[in-house]
Amino acid sequence: MLADAEKNGPKPAPLIEAFRRTWGRMIIGIGAALPGVGGFFLMTTFIISYGTDELGIDKSVMLNATVIGSVVEIVVLVVAGRIADRIGAWTVCAIGGLVTMAVAFPAFWLVDTGKPALVYLGVGLGIGALSIPYAPIGAVVSGMFPEAFRYSAVAMSYNLAGVVAGFVPLLATSLTGAANGASWGAALLLMVIAACTAAGSFASGSLMRRERAARPAGDRVEVAV
């Protein structure tokens, strides 16, 4: 090992190599992982302040709504994870992104009614939809990167997604203010986040299919189901 280091010099840091060789895949990974963090912040942190400050809903109602949403999330995570085992992780992530796009506006419309039962339904619907891609996202992101620097690349994808997601509640608040307190700005933001997930998941699936096709036949492992 010492002789190799003296001859070839020190090996590049895995993080630097990950950035240099897979920066494009990292962008895809950030997009795919964004709803699990950013979307969740939007449907929990932001939705509580929106409901209490803009709609005048009692804070206990909003807090209860997020608790109900968390219970829904647990159920969806289990179901979506099992489905991912059957049809593929990236497929479930892409479907989850599309479902979230479809329910973004209806979820906020239900909250806008101010009626507790409908508020619970709206928050539960939003969090439940976001939980579909969140269940198998780990398999999707990790499957995109070569083994040599997979840990570094996956860690950076998740951490950078977390950095971007940290601005989501602030951006949603700004959009709501620009819309004179209407929810369409925040709902549109949720749609954009979900679209990033759908696009990132489709791109990830395309990458993995192309790499499987490029492997020599002897390297492929056939699994009988």
JSON list of N, CA and C in Angstrom, two decimals, residues 91-161:
[
{"chain": "A", "resi": 91, "resn": "THR", "atom": "N", "xyz": [-39.99, 3.17, -10.24]},
{"chain": "A", "resi": 91, "resn": "THR", "atom": "CA", "xyz": [-41.36, 3.26, -10.76]},
{"chain": "A", "resi": 91, "resn": "THR", "atom": "C", "xyz": [-42.30, 3.80, -9.70]},
{"chain": "A", "resi": 92, "resn": "VAL", "atom": "N", "xyz": [-42.18, 3.31, -8.47]},
{"chain": "A", "resi": 92, "resn": "VAL", "atom": "CA", "xyz": [-43.02, 3.79, -7.38]},
{"chain": "A", "resi": 92, "resn": "VAL", "atom": "C", "xyz": [-42.73, 5.26, -7.09]},
{"chain": "A", "resi": 93, "resn": "CYS", "atom": "N", "xyz": [-41.44, 5.64, -7.12]},
{"chain": "A", "resi": 93, "resn": "CYS", "atom": "CA", "xyz": [-41.09, 7.04, -6.89]},
{"chain": "A", "resi": 93, "resn": "CYS", "atom": "C", "xyz": [-41.70, 7.95, -7.95]},
{"chain": "A", "resi": 94, "resn": "ALA", "atom": "N", "xyz": [-41.64, 7.53, -9.20]},
{"chain": "A", "resi": 94, "resn": "ALA", "atom": "CA", "xyz": [-42.20, 8.33, -10.28]},
{"chain": "A", "resi": 94, "resn": "ALA", "atom": "C", "xyz": [-43.72, 8.44, -10.13]},
{"chain": "A", "resi": 95, "resn": "ILE", "atom": "N", "xyz": [-44.37, 7.32, -9.82]},
{"chain": "A", "resi": 95, "resn": "ILE", "atom": "CA", "xyz": [-45.82, 7.34, -9.61]},
{"chain": "A", "resi": 95, "resn": "ILE", "atom": "C", "xyz": [-46.17, 8.26, -8.44]},
{"chain": "A", "resi": 96, "resn": "GLY", "atom": "N", "xyz": [-45.37, 8.18, -7.36]},
{"chain": "A", "resi": 96, "resn": "GLY", "atom": "CA", "xyz": [-45.62, 9.03, -6.21]},
{"chain": "A", "resi": 96, "resn": "GLY", "atom": "C", "xyz": [-45.50, 10.50, -6.54]},
{"chain": "A", "resi": 97, "resn": "GLY", "atom": "N", "xyz": [-44.51, 10.85, -7.38]},
{"chain": "A", "resi": 97, "resn": "GLY", "atom": "CA", "xyz": [-44.38, 12.24, -7.80]},
{"chain": "A", "resi": 97, "resn": "GLY", "atom": "C", "xyz": [-45.59, 12.71, -8.59]},
{"chain": "A", "resi": 98, "resn": "LEU", "atom": "N", "xyz": [-46.08, 11.87, -9.49]},
{"chain": "A", "resi": 98, "resn": "LEU", "atom": "CA", "xyz": [-47.25, 12.23, -10.28]},
{"chain": "A", "resi": 98, "resn": "LEU", "atom": "C", "xyz": [-48.51, 12.34, -9.42]},
{"chain": "A", "resi": 99, "resn": "VAL", "atom": "N", "xyz": [-48.66, 11.42, -8.47]},
{"chain": "A", "resi": 99, "resn": "VAL", "atom": "CA", "xyz": [-49.81, 11.48, -7.56]},
{"chain": "A", "resi": 99, "resn": "VAL", "atom": "C", "xyz": [-49.77, 12.76, -6.72]},
{"chain": "A", "resi": 100, "resn": "THR", "atom": "N", "xyz": [-48.59, 13.12, -6.24]},
{"chain": "A", "resi": 100, "resn": "THR", "atom": "CA", "xyz": [-48.46, 14.34, -5.44]},
{"chain": "A", "resi": 100, "resn": "THR", "atom": "C", "xyz": [-48.81, 15.57, -6.27]},
{"chain": "A", "resi": 101, "resn": "MET", "atom": "N", "xyz": [-48.38, 15.59, -7.53]},
{"chain": "A", "resi": 101, "resn": "MET", "atom": "CA", "xyz": [-48.76, 16.69, -8.40]},
{"chain": "A", "resi": 101, "resn": "MET", "atom": "C", "xyz": [-50.28, 16.80, -8.54]},
{"chain": "A", "resi": 102, "resn": "ALA", "atom": "N", "xyz": [-50.93, 15.65, -8.63]},
{"chain": "A", "resi": 102, "resn": "ALA", "atom": "CA", "xyz": [-52.37, 15.63, -8.82]},
{"chain": "A", "resi": 102, "resn": "ALA", "atom": "C", "xyz": [-53.14, 16.12, -7.59]},
{"chain": "A", "resi": 103, "resn": "VAL", "atom": "N", "xyz": [-52.61, 15.86, -6.39]},
{"chain": "A", "resi": 103, "resn": "VAL", "atom": "CA", "xyz": [-53.35, 16.19, -5.17]},
{"chain": "A", "resi": 103, "resn": "VAL", "atom": "C", "xyz": [-52.90, 17.50, -4.54]},
{"chain": "A", "resi": 104, "resn": "ALA", "atom": "N", "xyz": [-51.91, 18.18, -5.11]},
{"chain": "A", "resi": 104, "resn": "ALA", "atom": "CA", "xyz": [-51.35, 19.39, -4.50]},
{"chain": "A", "resi": 104, "resn": "ALA", "atom": "C", "xyz": [-52.44, 20.44, -4.27]},
{"chain": "A", "resi": 105, "resn": "PHE", "atom": "N", "xyz": [-53.16, 20.80, -5.31]},
{"chain": "A", "resi": 105, "resn": "PHE", "atom": "CA", "xyz": [-54.19, 21.82, -5.16]},
{"chain": "A", "resi": 105, "resn": "PHE", "atom": "C", "xyz": [-55.38, 21.33, -4.34]},
{"chain": "A", "resi": 106, "resn": "PRO", "atom": "N", "xyz": [-55.91, 20.12, -4.60]},
{"chain": "A", "resi": 106, "resn": "PRO", "atom": "CA", "xyz": [-57.01, 19.64, -3.76]},
{"chain": "A", "resi": 106, "resn": "PRO", "atom": "C", "xyz": [-56.67, 19.60, -2.27]},
{"chain": "A", "resi": 107, "resn": "ALA", "atom": "N", "xyz": [-55.43, 19.24, -1.92]},
{"chain": "A", "resi": 107, "resn": "ALA", "atom": "CA", "xyz": [-55.05, 19.19, -0.51]},
{"chain": "A", "resi": 107, "resn": "ALA", "atom": "C", "xyz": [-55.16, 20.57, 0.13]},
{"chain": "A", "resi": 108, "resn": "PHE", "atom": "N", "xyz": [-54.68, 21.59, -0.56]},
{"chain": "A", "resi": 108, "resn": "PHE", "atom": "CA", "xyz": [-54.77, 22.95, -0.01]},
{"chain": "A", "resi": 108, "resn": "PHE", "atom": "C", "xyz": [-56.20, 23.48, -0.04]},
{"chain": "A", "resi": 109, "resn": "TRP", "atom": "N", "xyz": [-56.98, 23.09, -1.05]},
{"chain": "A", "resi": 109, "resn": "TRP", "atom": "CA", "xyz": [-58.38, 23.52, -1.07]},
{"chain": "A", "resi": 109, "resn": "TRP", "atom": "C", "xyz": [-59.14, 22.98, 0.13]},
{"chain": "A", "resi": 110, "resn": "LEU", "atom": "N", "xyz": [-58.85, 21.75, 0.51]},
{"chain": "A", "resi": 110, "resn": "LEU", "atom": "CA", "xyz": [-59.51, 21.17, 1.68]},
{"chain": "A", "resi": 110, "resn": "LEU", "atom": "C", "xyz": [-59.12, 21.93, 2.95]},
{"chain": "A", "resi": 111, "resn": "VAL", "atom": "N", "xyz": [-57.84, 22.28, 3.07]},
{"chain": "A", "resi": 111, "resn": "VAL", "atom": "CA", "xyz": [-57.40, 23.05, 4.24]},
{"chain": "A", "resi": 111, "resn": "VAL", "atom": "C", "xyz": [-58.06, 24.42, 4.23]},
{"chain": "A", "resi": 112, "resn": "ASP", "atom": "N", "xyz": [-58.22, 25.02, 3.06]},
{"chain": "A", "resi": 112, "resn": "ASP", "atom": "CA", "xyz": [-58.81, 26.36, 2.94]},
{"chain": "A", "resi": 112, "resn": "ASP", "atom": "C", "xyz": [-60.23, 26.44, 3.47]},
{"chain": "A", "resi": 113, "resn": "THR", "atom": "N", "xyz": [-60.93, 25.30, 3.53]},
{"chain": "A", "resi": 113, "resn": "THR", "atom": "CA", "xyz": [-62.31, 25.33, 4.04]},
{"chain": "A", "resi": 113, "resn": "THR", "atom": "C", "xyz": [-62.35, 25.70, 5.52]},
{"chain": "A", "resi": 114, "resn": "GLY", "atom": "N", "xyz": [-61.29, 25.41, 6.25]},
{"chain": "A", "resi": 114, "resn": "GLY", "atom": "CA", "xyz": [-61.25, 25.71, 7.68]},
{"chain": "A", "resi": 114, "resn": "GLY", "atom": "C", "xyz": [-62.02, 24.73, 8.54]},
{"chain": "A", "resi": 115, "resn": "LYS", "atom": "N", "xyz": [-62.70, 23.77, 7.93]},
{"chain": "A", "resi": 115, "resn": "LYS", "atom": "CA", "xyz": [-63.46, 22.79, 8.69]},
{"chain": "A", "resi": 115, "resn": "LYS", "atom": "C", "xyz": [-62.52, 21.68, 9.16]},
{"chain": "A", "resi": 116, "resn": "PRO", "atom": "N", "xyz": [-62.49, 21.38, 10.47]},
{"chain": "A", "resi": 116, "resn": "PRO", "atom": "CA", "xyz": [-61.51, 20.43, 11.00]},
{"chain": "A", "resi": 116, "resn": "PRO", "atom": "C", "xyz": [-61.42, 19.12, 10.24]},
{"chain": "A", "resi": 117, "resn": "ALA", "atom": "N", "xyz": [-62.57, 18.50, 9.96]},
{"chain": "A", "resi": 117, "resn": "ALA", "atom": "CA", "xyz": [-62.55, 17.20, 9.28]},
{"chain": "A", "resi": 117, "resn": "ALA", "atom": "C", "xyz": [-61.89, 17.31, 7.91]},
{"chain": "A", "resi": 118, "resn": "LEU", "atom": "N", "xyz": [-62.19, 18.38, 7.18]},
{"chain": "A", "resi": 118, "resn": "LEU", "atom": "CA", "xyz": [-61.61, 18.56, 5.86]},
{"chain": "A", "resi": 118, "resn": "LEU", "atom": "C", "xyz": [-60.14, 18.98, 5.93]},
{"chain": "A", "resi": 119, "resn": "VAL", "atom": "N", "xyz": [-59.80, 19.71, 6.98]},
{"chain": "A", "resi": 119, "resn": "VAL", "atom": "CA", "xyz": [-58.39, 20.06, 7.20]},
{"chain": "A", "resi": 119, "resn": "VAL", "atom": "C", "xyz": [-57.59, 18.79, 7.43]},
{"chain": "A", "resi": 120, "resn": "TYR", "atom": "N", "xyz": [-58.11, 17.90, 8.28]},
{"chain": "A", "resi": 120, "resn": "TYR", "atom": "CA", "xyz": [-57.44, 16.62, 8.54]},
{"chain": "A", "resi": 120, "resn": "TYR", "atom": "C", "xyz": [-57.27, 15.83, 7.23]},
{"chain": "A", "resi": 121, "resn": "LEU", "atom": "N", "xyz": [-58.32, 15.83, 6.42]},
{"chain": "A", "resi": 121, "resn": "LEU", "atom": "CA", "xyz": [-58.29, 15.10, 5.16]},
{"chain": "A", "resi": 121, "resn": "LEU", "atom": "C", "xyz": [-57.25, 15.70, 4.22]},
{"chain": "A", "resi": 122, "resn": "GLY", "atom": "N", "xyz": [-57.23, 17.03, 4.13]},
{"chain": "A", "resi": 122, "resn": "GLY", "atom": "CA", "xyz": [-56.31, 17.70, 3.22]},
{"chain": "A", "resi": 122, "resn": "GLY", "atom": "C", "xyz": [-54.85, 17.46, 3.60]},
{"chain": "A", "resi": 123, "resn": "VAL", "atom": "N", "xyz": [-54.52, 17.61, 4.87]},
{"chain": "A", "resi": 123, "resn": "VAL", "atom": "CA", "xyz": [-53.14, 17.40, 5.31]},
{"chain": "A", "resi": 123, "resn": "VAL", "atom": "C", "xyz": [-52.76, 15.93, 5.17]},
{"chain": "A", "resi": 124, "resn": "GLY", "atom": "N", "xyz": [-53.68, 15.04, 5.56]},
{"chain": "A", "resi": 124, "resn": "GLY", "atom": "CA", "xyz": [-53.41, 13.61, 5.41]},
{"chain": "A", "resi": 124, "resn": "GLY", "atom": "C", "xyz": [-53.20, 13.21, 3.96]},
{"chain": "A", "resi": 125, "resn": "LEU", "atom": "N", "xyz": [-53.98, 13.82, 3.06]},
{"chain": "A", "resi": 125, "resn": "LEU", "atom": "CA", "xyz": [-53.85, 13.54, 1.63]},
{"chain": "A", "resi": 125, "resn": "LEU", "atom": "C", "xyz": [-52.49, 14.00, 1.10]},
{"chain": "A", "resi": 126, "resn": "GLY", "atom": "N", "xyz": [-52.10, 15.21, 1.50]},
{"chain": "A", "resi": 126, "resn": "GLY", "atom": "CA", "xyz": [-50.82, 15.73, 1.04]},
{"chain": "A", "resi": 126, "resn": "GLY", "atom": "C", "xyz": [-49.65, 14.93, 1.56]},
{"chain": "A", "resi": 127, "resn": "ILE", "atom": "N", "xyz": [-49.62, 14.65, 2.85]},
{"chain": "A", "resi": 127, "resn": "ILE", "atom": "CA", "xyz": [-48.52, 13.89, 3.44]},
{"chain": "A", "resi": 127, "resn": "ILE", "atom": "C", "xyz": [-48.51, 12.46, 2.90]},
{"chain": "A", "resi": 128, "resn": "GLY", "atom": "N", "xyz": [-49.69, 11.88, 2.74]},
{"chain": "A", "resi": 128, "resn": "GLY", "atom": "CA", "xyz": [-49.78, 10.52, 2.22]},
{"chain": "A", "resi": 128, "resn": "GLY", "atom": "C", "xyz": [-49.21, 10.41, 0.82]},
{"chain": "A", "resi": 129, "resn": "ALA", "atom": "N", "xyz": [-49.54, 11.39, -0.04]},
{"chain": "A", "resi": 129, "resn": "ALA", "atom": "CA", "xyz": [-49.02, 11.37, -1.41]},
{"chain": "A", "resi": 129, "resn": "ALA", "atom": "C", "xyz": [-47.50, 11.52, -1.42]},
{"chain": "A", "resi": 130, "resn": "LEU", "atom": "N", "xyz": [-46.98, 12.41, -0.57]},
{"chain": "A", "resi": 130, "resn": "LEU", "atom": "CA", "xyz": [-45.52, 12.60, -0.50]},
{"chain": "A", "resi": 130, "resn": "LEU", "atom": "C", "xyz": [-44.80, 11.36, 0.00]},
{"chain": "A", "resi": 131, "resn": "SER", "atom": "N", "xyz": [-45.49, 10.56, 0.78]},
{"chain": "A", "resi": 131, "resn": "SER", "atom": "CA", "xyz": [-44.87, 9.37, 1.36]},
{"chain": "A", "resi": 131, "resn": "SER", "atom": "C", "xyz": [-44.68, 8.25, 0.36]},
{"chain": "A", "resi": 132, "resn": "ILE", "atom": "N", "xyz": [-45.40, 8.29, -0.76]},
{"chain": "A", "resi": 132, "resn": "ILE", "atom": "CA", "xyz": [-45.27, 7.24, -1.77]},
{"chain": "A", "resi": 132, "resn": "ILE", "atom": "C", "xyz": [-43.84, 7.20, -2.32]},
{"chain": "A", "resi": 133, "resn": "PRO", "atom": "N", "xyz": [-43.30, 8.34, -2.82]},
{"chain": "A", "resi": 133, "resn": "PRO", "atom": "CA", "xyz": [-41.92, 8.27, -3.31]},
{"chain": "A", "resi": 133, "resn": "PRO", "atom": "C", "xyz": [-40.88, 8.19, -2.20]},
{"chain": "A", "resi": 134, "resn": "TYR", "atom": "N", "xyz": [-41.25, 8.63, -1.01]},
{"chain": "A", "resi": 134, "resn": "TYR", "atom": "CA", "xyz": [-40.28, 8.62, 0.09]},
{"chain": "A", "resi": 134, "resn": "TYR", "atom": "C", "xyz": [-39.92, 7.20, 0.52]},
{"chain": "A", "resi": 135, "resn": "ALA", "atom": "N", "xyz": [-40.86, 6.27, 0.36]},
{"chain": "A", "resi": 135, "resn": "ALA", "atom": "CA", "xyz": [-40.62, 4.89, 0.81]},
{"chain": "A", "resi": 135, "resn": "ALA", "atom": "C", "xyz": [-39.43, 4.24, 0.13]},
{"chain": "A", "resi": 136, "resn": "PRO", "atom": "N", "xyz": [-39.35, 4.26, -1.22]},
{"chain": "A", "resi": 136, "resn": "PRO", "atom": "CA", "xyz": [-38.24, 3.55, -1.87]},
{"chain": "A", "resi": 136, "resn": "PRO", "atom": "C", "xyz": [-37.12, 4.47, -2.38]},
{"chain": "A", "resi": 137, "resn": "ILE", "atom": "N", "xyz": [-37.11, 5.74, -1.94]},
{"chain": "A", "resi": 137, "resn": "ILE", "atom": "CA", "xyz": [-36.16, 6.68, -2.52]},
{"chain": "A", "resi": 137, "resn": "ILE", "atom": "C", "xyz": [-34.71, 6.27, -2.24]},
{"chain": "A", "resi": 138, "resn": "GLY", "atom": "N", "xyz": [-34.46, 5.63, -1.11]},
{"chain": "A", "resi": 138, "resn": "GLY", "atom": "CA", "xyz": [-33.09, 5.21, -0.80]},
{"chain": "A", "resi": 138, "resn": "GLY", "atom": "C", "xyz": [-32.53, 4.27, -1.84]},
{"chain": "A", "resi": 139, "resn": "ALA", "atom": "N", "xyz": [-33.36, 3.31, -2.29]},
{"chain": "A", "resi": 139, "resn": "ALA", "atom": "CA", "xyz": [-32.93, 2.37, -3.32]},
{"chain": "A", "resi": 139, "resn": "ALA", "atom": "C", "xyz": [-32.71, 3.06, -4.66]},
{"chain": "A", "resi": 140, "resn": "VAL", "atom": "N", "xyz": [-33.54, 4.05, -4.95]},
{"chain": "A", "resi": 140, "resn": "VAL", "atom": "CA", "xyz": [-33.42, 4.76, -6.22]},
{"chain": "A", "resi": 140, "resn": "VAL", "atom": "C", "xyz": [-32.11, 5.55, -6.28]},
{"chain": "A", "resi": 141, "resn": "VAL", "atom": "N", "xyz": [-31.85, 6.33, -5.24]},
{"chain": "A", "resi": 141, "resn": "VAL", "atom": "CA", "xyz": [-30.65, 7.19, -5.24]},
{"chain": "A", "resi": 141, "resn": "VAL", "atom": "C", "xyz": [-29.38, 6.35, -5.19]},
{"chain": "A", "resi": 142, "resn": "SER", "atom": "N", "xyz": [-29.33, 5.36, -4.31]},
{"chain": "A", "resi": 142, "resn": "SER", "atom": "CA", "xyz": [-28.11, 4.56, -4.18]},
{"chain": "A", "resi": 142, "resn": "SER", "atom": "C", "xyz": [-27.82, 3.75, -5.44]},
{"chain": "A", "resi": 143, "resn": "GLY", "atom": "N", "xyz": [-28.87, 3.35, -6.14]},
{"chain": "A", "resi": 143, "resn": "GLY", "atom": "CA", "xyz": [-28.68, 2.55, -7.35]},
{"chain": "A", "resi": 143, "resn": "GLY", "atom": "C", "xyz": [-28.07, 3.30, -8.51]},
{"chain": "A", "resi": 144, "resn": "MET", "atom": "N", "xyz": [-28.02, 4.63, -8.43]},
{"chain": "A", "resi": 144, "resn": "MET", "atom": "CA", "xyz": [-27.49, 5.42, -9.55]},
{"chain": "A", "resi": 144, "resn": "MET", "atom": "C", "xyz": [-25.98, 5.54, -9.54]},
{"chain": "A", "resi": 145, "resn": "PHE", "atom": "N", "xyz": [-25.33, 5.27, -8.40]},
{"chain": "A", "resi": 145, "resn": "PHE", "atom": "CA", "xyz": [-23.92, 5.60, -8.26]},
{"chain": "A", "resi": 145, "resn": "PHE", "atom": "C", "xyz": [-23.03, 4.35, -8.24]},
{"chain": "A", "resi": 146, "resn": "PRO", "atom": "N", "xyz": [-21.84, 4.45, -8.82]},
{"chain": "A", "resi": 146, "resn": "PRO", "atom": "CA", "xyz": [-20.89, 3.33, -8.77]},
{"chain": "A", "resi": 146, "resn": "PRO", "atom": "C", "xyz": [-20.47, 3.04, -7.34]},
{"chain": "A", "resi": 147, "resn": "GLU", "atom": "N", "xyz": [-20.10, 1.80, -7.09]},
{"chain": "A", "resi": 147, "resn": "GLU", "atom": "CA", "xyz": [-19.77, 1.39, -5.73]},
{"chain": "A", "resi": 147, "resn": "GLU", "atom": "C", "xyz": [-18.56, 2.14, -5.16]},
{"chain": "A", "resi": 148, "resn": "ALA", "atom": "N", "xyz": [-17.63, 2.56, -6.02]},
{"chain": "A", "resi": 148, "resn": "ALA", "atom": "CA", "xyz": [-16.38, 3.16, -5.55]},
{"chain": "A", "resi": 148, "resn": "ALA", "atom": "C", "xyz": [-16.60, 4.39, -4.68]},
{"chain": "A", "resi": 149, "resn": "PHE", "atom": "N", "xyz": [-17.64, 5.18, -5.00]},
{"chain": "A", "resi": 149, "resn": "PHE", "atom": "CA", "xyz": [-17.91, 6.37, -4.18]},
{"chain": "A", "resi": 149, "resn": "PHE", "atom": "C", "xyz": [-19.41, 6.54, -3.96]},
{"chain": "A", "resi": 150, "resn": "ARG", "atom": "N", "xyz": [-20.09, 5.43, -3.81]},
{"chain": "A", "resi": 150, "resn": "ARG", "atom": "CA", "xyz": [-21.54, 5.47, -3.63]},
{"chain": "A", "resi": 150, "resn": "ARG", "atom": "C", "xyz": [-21.93, 6.17, -2.33]},
{"chain": "A", "resi": 151, "resn": "TYR", "atom": "N", "xyz": [-21.25, 5.85, -1.22]},
{"chain": "A", "resi": 151, "resn": "TYR", "atom": "CA", "xyz": [-21.61, 6.46, 0.06]},
{"chain": "A", "resi": 151, "resn": "TYR", "atom": "C", "xyz": [-21.49, 7.98, 0.01]},
{"chain": "A", "resi": 152, "resn": "SER", "atom": "N", "xyz": [-20.39, 8.47, -0.55]},
{"chain": "A", "resi": 152, "resn": "SER", "atom": "CA", "xyz": [-20.17, 9.91, -0.62]},
{"chain": "A", "resi": 152, "resn": "SER", "atom": "C", "xyz": [-21.21, 10.58, -1.51]},
{"chain": "A", "resi": 153, "resn": "ALA", "atom": "N", "xyz": [-21.49, 9.97, -2.67]},
{"chain": "A", "resi": 153, "resn": "ALA", "atom": "CA", "xyz": [-22.43, 10.57, -3.61]},
{"chain": "A", "resi": 153, "resn": "ALA", "atom": "C", "xyz": [-23.85, 10.58, -3.05]},
{"chain": "A", "resi": 154, "resn": "VAL", "atom": "N", "xyz": [-24.26, 9.47, -2.42]},
{"chain": "A", "resi": 154, "resn": "VAL", "atom": "CA", "xyz": [-25.60, 9.40, -1.84]},
{"chain": "A", "resi": 154, "resn": "VAL", "atom": "C", "xyz": [-25.73, 10.39, -0.69]},
{"chain": "A", "resi": 155, "resn": "ALA", "atom": "N", "xyz": [-24.71, 10.46, 0.16]},
{"chain": "A", "resi": 155, "resn": "ALA", "atom": "CA", "xyz": [-24.76, 11.38, 1.30]},
{"chain": "A", "resi": 155, "resn": "ALA", "atom": "C", "xyz": [-24.88, 12.82, 0.82]},
{"chain": "A", "resi": 156, "resn": "MET", "atom": "N", "xyz": [-24.12, 13.19, -0.21]},
{"chain": "A", "resi": 156, "resn": "MET", "atom": "CA", "xyz": [-24.18, 14.56, -0.70]},
{"chain": "A", "resi": 156, "resn": "MET", "atom": "C", "xyz": [-25.52, 14.85, -1.37]},
{"chain": "A", "resi": 157, "resn": "SER", "atom": "N", "xyz": [-26.06, 13.87, -2.08]},
{"chain": "A", "resi": 157, "resn": "SER", "atom": "CA", "xyz": [-27.37, 14.07, -2.71]},
{"chain": "A", "resi": 157, "resn": "SER", "atom": "C", "xyz": [-28.43, 14.37, -1.66]},
{"chain": "A", "resi": 158, "resn": "TYR", "atom": "N", "xyz": [-28.44, 13.58, -0.59]},
{"chain": "A", "resi": 158, "resn": "TYR", "atom": "CA", "xyz": [-29.43, 13.79, 0.47]},
{"chain": "A", "resi": 158, "resn": "TYR", "atom": "C", "xyz": [-29.19, 15.11, 1.20]},
{"chain": "A", "resi": 159, "resn": "ASN", "atom": "N", "xyz": [-27.92, 15.41, 1.50]},
{"chain": "A", "resi": 159, "resn": "ASN", "atom": "CA", "xyz": [-27.62, 16.63, 2.25]},
{"chain": "A", "resi": 159, "resn": "ASN", "atom": "C", "xyz": [-27.93, 17.88, 1.44]},
{"chain": "A", "resi": 160, "resn": "LEU", "atom": "N", "xyz": [-27.61, 17.86, 0.16]},
{"chain": "A", "resi": 160, "resn": "LEU", "atom": "CA", "xyz": [-27.93, 19.00, -0.68]},
{"chain": "A", "resi": 160, "resn": "LEU", "atom": "C", "xyz": [-29.44, 19.15, -0.87]},
{"chain": "A", "resi": 161, "resn": "ALA", "atom": "N", "xyz": [-30.14, 18.02, -0.95]},
{"chain": "A", "resi": 161, "resn": "ALA", "atom": "CA", "xyz": [-31.61, 18.09, -1.00]},
{"chain": "A", "resi": 161, "resn": "ALA", "atom": "C", "xyz": [-32.15, 18.72, 0.28]}
]
